[in-house]
Coordinates of C-alpha atoms in Angstrom, one line a residue:
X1 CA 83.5 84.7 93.8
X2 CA 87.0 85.5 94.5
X3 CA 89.1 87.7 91.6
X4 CA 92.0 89.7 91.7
X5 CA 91.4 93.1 90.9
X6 CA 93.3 94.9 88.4
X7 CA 95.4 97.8 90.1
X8 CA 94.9 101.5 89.3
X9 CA 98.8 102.7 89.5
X10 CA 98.5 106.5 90.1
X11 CA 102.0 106.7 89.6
X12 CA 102.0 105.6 86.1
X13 CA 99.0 107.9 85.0
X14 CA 100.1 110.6 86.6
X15 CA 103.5 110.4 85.0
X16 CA 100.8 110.6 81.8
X17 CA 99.4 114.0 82.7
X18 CA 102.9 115.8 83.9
X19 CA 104.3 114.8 80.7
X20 CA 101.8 116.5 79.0
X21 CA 101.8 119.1 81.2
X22 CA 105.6 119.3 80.1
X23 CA 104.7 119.9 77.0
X24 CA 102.1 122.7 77.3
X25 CA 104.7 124.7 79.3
X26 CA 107.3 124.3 76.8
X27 CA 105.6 125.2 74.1
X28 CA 103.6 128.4 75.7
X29 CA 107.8 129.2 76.5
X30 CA 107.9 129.1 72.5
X31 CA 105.5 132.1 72.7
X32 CA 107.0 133.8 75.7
X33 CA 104.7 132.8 78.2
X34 CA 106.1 131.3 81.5
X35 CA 103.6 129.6 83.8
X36 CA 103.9 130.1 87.6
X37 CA 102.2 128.8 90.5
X38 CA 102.6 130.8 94.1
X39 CA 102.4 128.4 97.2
X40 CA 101.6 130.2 100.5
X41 CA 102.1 128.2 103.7
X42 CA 101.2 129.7 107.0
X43 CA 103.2 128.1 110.3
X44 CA 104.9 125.0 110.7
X45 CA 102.8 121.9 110.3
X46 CA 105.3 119.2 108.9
X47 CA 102.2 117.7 106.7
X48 CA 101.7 120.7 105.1
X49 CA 105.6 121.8 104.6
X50 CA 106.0 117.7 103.3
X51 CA 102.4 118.3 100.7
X52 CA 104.4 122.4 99.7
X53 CA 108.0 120.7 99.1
X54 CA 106.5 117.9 96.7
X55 CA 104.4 120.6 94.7
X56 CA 108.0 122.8 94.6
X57 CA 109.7 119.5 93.1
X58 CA 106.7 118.5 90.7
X59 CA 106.7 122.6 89.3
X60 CA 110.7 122.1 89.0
X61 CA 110.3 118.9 86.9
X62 CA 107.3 120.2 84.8
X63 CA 108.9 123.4 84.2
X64 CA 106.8 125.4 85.7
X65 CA 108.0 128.5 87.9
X66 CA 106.9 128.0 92.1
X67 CA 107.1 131.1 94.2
X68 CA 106.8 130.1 97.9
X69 CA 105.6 132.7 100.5
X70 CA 106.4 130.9 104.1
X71 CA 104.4 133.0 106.5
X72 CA 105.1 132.9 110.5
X73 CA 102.1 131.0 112.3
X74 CA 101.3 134.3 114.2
X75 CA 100.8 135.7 110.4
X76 CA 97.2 137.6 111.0
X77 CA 94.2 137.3 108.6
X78 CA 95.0 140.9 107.1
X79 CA 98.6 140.0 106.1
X80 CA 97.5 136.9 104.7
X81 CA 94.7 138.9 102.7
X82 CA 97.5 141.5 101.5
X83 CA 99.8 139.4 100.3
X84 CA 96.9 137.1 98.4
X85 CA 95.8 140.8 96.9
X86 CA 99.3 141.2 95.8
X87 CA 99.3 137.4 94.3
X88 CA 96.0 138.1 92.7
X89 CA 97.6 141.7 90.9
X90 CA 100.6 140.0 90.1
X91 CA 100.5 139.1 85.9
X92 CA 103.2 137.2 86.6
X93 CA 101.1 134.8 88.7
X94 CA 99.1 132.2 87.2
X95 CA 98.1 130.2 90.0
X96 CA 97.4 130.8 93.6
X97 CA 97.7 128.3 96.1
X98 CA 97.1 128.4 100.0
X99 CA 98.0 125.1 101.8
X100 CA 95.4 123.8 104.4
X101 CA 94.7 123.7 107.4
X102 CA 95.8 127.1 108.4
X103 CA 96.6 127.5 111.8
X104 CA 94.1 128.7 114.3
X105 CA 92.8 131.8 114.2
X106 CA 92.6 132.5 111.2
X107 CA 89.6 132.6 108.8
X108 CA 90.1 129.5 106.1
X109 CA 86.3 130.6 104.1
X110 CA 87.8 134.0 103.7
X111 CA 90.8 133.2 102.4
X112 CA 90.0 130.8 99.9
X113 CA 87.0 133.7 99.1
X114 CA 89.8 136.2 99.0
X115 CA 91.6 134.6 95.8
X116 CA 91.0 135.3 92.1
X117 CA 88.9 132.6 90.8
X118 CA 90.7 133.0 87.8
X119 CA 94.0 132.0 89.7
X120 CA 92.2 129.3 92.1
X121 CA 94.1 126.3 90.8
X122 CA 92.5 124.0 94.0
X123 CA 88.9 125.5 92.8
X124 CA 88.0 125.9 96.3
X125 CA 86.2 129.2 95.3
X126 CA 82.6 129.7 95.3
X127 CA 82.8 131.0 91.6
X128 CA 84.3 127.8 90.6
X129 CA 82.4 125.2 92.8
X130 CA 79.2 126.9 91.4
X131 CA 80.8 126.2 87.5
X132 CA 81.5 122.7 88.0
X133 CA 77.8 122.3 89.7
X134 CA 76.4 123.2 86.5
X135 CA 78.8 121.6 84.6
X136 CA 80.4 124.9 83.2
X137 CA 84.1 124.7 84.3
X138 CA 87.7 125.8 83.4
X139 CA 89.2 124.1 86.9
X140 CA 88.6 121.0 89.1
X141 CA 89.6 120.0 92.7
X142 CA 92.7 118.4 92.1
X143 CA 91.5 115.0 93.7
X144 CA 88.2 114.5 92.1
X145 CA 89.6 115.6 88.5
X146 CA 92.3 113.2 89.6
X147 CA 90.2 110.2 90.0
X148 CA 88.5 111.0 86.2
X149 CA 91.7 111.1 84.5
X150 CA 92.5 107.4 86.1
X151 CA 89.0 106.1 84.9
X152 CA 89.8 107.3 81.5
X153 CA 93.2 105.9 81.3
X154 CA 91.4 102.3 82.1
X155 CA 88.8 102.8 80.1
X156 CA 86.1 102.9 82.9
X157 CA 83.3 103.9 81.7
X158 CA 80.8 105.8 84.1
X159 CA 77.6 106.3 82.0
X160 CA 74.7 104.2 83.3
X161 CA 76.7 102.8 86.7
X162 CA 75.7 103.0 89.9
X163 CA 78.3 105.5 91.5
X164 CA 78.5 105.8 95.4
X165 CA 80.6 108.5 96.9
X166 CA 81.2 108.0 100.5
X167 CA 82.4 111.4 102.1
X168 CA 80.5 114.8 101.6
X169 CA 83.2 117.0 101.7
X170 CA 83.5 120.0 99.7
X171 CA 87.1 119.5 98.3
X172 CA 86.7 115.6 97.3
X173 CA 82.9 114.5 98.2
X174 CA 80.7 116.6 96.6
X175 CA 82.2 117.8 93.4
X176 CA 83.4 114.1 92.9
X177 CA 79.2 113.6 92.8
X178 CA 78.8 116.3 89.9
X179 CA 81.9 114.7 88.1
X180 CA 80.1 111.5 87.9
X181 CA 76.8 113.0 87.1
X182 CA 78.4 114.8 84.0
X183 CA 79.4 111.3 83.1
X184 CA 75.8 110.3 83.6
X185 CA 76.8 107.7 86.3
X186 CA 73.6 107.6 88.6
X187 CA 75.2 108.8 91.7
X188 CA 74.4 108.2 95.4
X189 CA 76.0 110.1 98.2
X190 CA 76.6 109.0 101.5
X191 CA 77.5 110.2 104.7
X192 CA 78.0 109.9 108.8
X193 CA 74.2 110.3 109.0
X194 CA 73.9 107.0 106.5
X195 CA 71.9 104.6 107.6
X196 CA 72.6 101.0 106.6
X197 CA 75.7 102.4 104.2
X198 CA 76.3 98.6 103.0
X199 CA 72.8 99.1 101.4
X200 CA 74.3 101.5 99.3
X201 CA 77.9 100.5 99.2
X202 CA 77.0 97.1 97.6
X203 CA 75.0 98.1 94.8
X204 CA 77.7 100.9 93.5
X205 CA 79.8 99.5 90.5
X206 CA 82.3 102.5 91.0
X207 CA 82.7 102.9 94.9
X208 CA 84.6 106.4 95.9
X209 CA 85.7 106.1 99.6
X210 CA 86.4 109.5 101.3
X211 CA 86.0 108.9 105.1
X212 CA 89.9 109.1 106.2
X213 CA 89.0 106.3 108.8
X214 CA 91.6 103.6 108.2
X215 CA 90.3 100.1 106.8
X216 CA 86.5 101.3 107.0
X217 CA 85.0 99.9 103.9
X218 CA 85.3 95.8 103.9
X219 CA 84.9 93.7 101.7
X220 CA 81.2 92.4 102.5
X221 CA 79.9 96.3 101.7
X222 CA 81.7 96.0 98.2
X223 CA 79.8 94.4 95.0
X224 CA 81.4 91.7 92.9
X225 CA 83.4 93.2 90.6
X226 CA 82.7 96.5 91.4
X227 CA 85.7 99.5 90.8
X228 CA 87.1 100.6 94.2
X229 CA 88.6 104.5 94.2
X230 CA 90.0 104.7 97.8
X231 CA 90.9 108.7 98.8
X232 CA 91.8 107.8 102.2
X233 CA 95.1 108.5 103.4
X234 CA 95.4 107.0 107.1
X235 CA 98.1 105.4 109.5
X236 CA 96.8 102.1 111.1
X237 CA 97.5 101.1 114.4
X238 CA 100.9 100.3 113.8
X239 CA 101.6 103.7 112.2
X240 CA 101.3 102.0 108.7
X241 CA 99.9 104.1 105.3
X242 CA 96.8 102.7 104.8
X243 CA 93.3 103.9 103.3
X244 CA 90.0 103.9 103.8
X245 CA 89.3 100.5 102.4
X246 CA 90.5 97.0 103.4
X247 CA 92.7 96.6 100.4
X248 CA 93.8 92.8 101.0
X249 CA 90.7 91.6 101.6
X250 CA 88.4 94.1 99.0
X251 CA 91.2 93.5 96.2
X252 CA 89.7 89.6 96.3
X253 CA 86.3 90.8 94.9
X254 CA 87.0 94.3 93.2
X255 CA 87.8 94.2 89.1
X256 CA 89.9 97.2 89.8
X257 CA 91.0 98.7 92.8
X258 CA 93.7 101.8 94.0
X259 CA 96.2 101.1 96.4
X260 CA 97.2 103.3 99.4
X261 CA 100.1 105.0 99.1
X262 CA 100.8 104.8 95.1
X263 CA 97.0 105.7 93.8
X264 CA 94.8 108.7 94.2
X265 CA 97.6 110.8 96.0
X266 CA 100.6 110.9 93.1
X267 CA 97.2 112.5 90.8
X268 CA 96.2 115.2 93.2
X269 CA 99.4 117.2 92.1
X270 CA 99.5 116.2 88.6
X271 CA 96.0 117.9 88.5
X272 CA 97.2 121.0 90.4
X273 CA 99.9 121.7 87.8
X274 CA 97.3 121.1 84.8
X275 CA 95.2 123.3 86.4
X276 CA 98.2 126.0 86.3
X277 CA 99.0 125.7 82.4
X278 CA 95.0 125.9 82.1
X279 CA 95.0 129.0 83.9
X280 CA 98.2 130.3 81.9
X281 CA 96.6 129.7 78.8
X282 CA 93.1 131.7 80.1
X283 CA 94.5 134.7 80.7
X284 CA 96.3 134.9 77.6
X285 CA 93.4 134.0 75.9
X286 CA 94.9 130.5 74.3

């Protein structure tokens, strides 16, 4: 049966969460408390100085204070330790973030260990991963917690559905899973070692693509009516933005779908600066 699914605009609800986000800072500025998030970026990759300028413009506009700390890419893991031990003694700091990849040589597990759980705003750090896998948690990965918020702001309900994940991967894959399962979605994860996927794929009534391989889920693996998140973020063969699912032909049989640019991406960074003003407010005990 041929639909036309609903679109999930991510720029619409995550205009939502930085206006509330807006309003937290100002009124914690009411009590004389400004919130501040410190952006480290080692070397010279133009992703990663395109990703740090829009979280510098999204602070600005929320009203939230960004420190930015532009290393050299010969930085060494003990200078980049320093100045995260500085960040992390710093009261001024609420939020810590280091932008990935980092450029070779240098130790990205220690790093991300290396940073107050208290200030992780990615919740990358074993402390928090291990809180949101038993469902005890102050912080989310800003894309997973991203993809909730848009759920809730179309009133899809999770409880009972069959969830697939497709990706494993610690920053979107896996605590996406735990997400659903605190929703009590019944949740399958799958994988490169899948066998069959479309098995699984076509049985999911919330399908969570996170393979970054352009155009790879179709829309014979997808279930009438099922909701489509797509995480991918891919250039085609002629250098187009696309995701990881075949949006013209799997918007035909989704009931609501995200597109690529213009859906999951405009939340990941409305999530980081929630989880800033969270952090704000924890260690002033608010």
């Amino acid at each position: 049966m041929e639909r036309t699914a609903k679109i999930i605009d991510g720029k619409l609800v995550s205009q939502a969460v930085k206006d509330k986000v807006r309003e937290d800072v100002l009124s914690l500025g009411e009590k004389g408390i400004s919130v501040c998030l410190a952006v480290i970026i080692v070397g010279d990759n133009p992703a990663s100085r395109t990703y740090v300028n829009n979280k510098k413009k999204a602070c600005k506009a929320a009203g939230i204070i960004s420190r930015e700390y532009a290393l050299d890419e010969n930085t060494t893991q003990q200078e980049l330790l320093e100045l995260i031990d500085r960040l992390n003694k710093d009261s001024e700091v609420n939020g810590i973030l280091c932008q990935l990849p980092l450029p070779q040589g240098l130790d990205e597990k220690a790093v991300i260990a290396s940073i107050s759980p208290e200030k992780d705003v990615d919740a990358f750090h074993a402390v928090n991963a291990g809180h949101i896998m038993i469902g005890d948690y102050s912080f989310l990965p800003c894309t997973p917690a991203g993809i909730t918020e848009m759920l809730d702001y179309y009133g899809i309900e999770v409880a009972s559905k069959n969830c697939t994940v497709i990706g494993r991967s610690n920053i979107v894959g896996k605590p996406m899973a735990m997400l659903l399962l605190k929703r009590n979605g019944t949740v399958t994860i799958c994988h490169s070692a899948t066998k069959n996927l479309a098995d699984y794929t076509s049985r999911a009534d919330i399908l969570i693509a996170a393979v970054g391989k352009p155009n790879f889920v179709t829309a014979d693996m997808v279930k009438d009516g099922a909701v489509v998140i797509d995480v991918g973020i891919n250039r085609n063969s002629e250098g187009k933005l696309c995701g990881d699912v075949d949006f013209d032909a799997v918007s035909k049989k989704a009931s609501y779908i995200t597109p690529v640019p213009g859906g999951v991406g405009p939340m990941t960074i409305a999530t980081l600066l929630k989880n800033t003003v969270t952090a704000a407010k924890l260690q002033n005990n608010l």
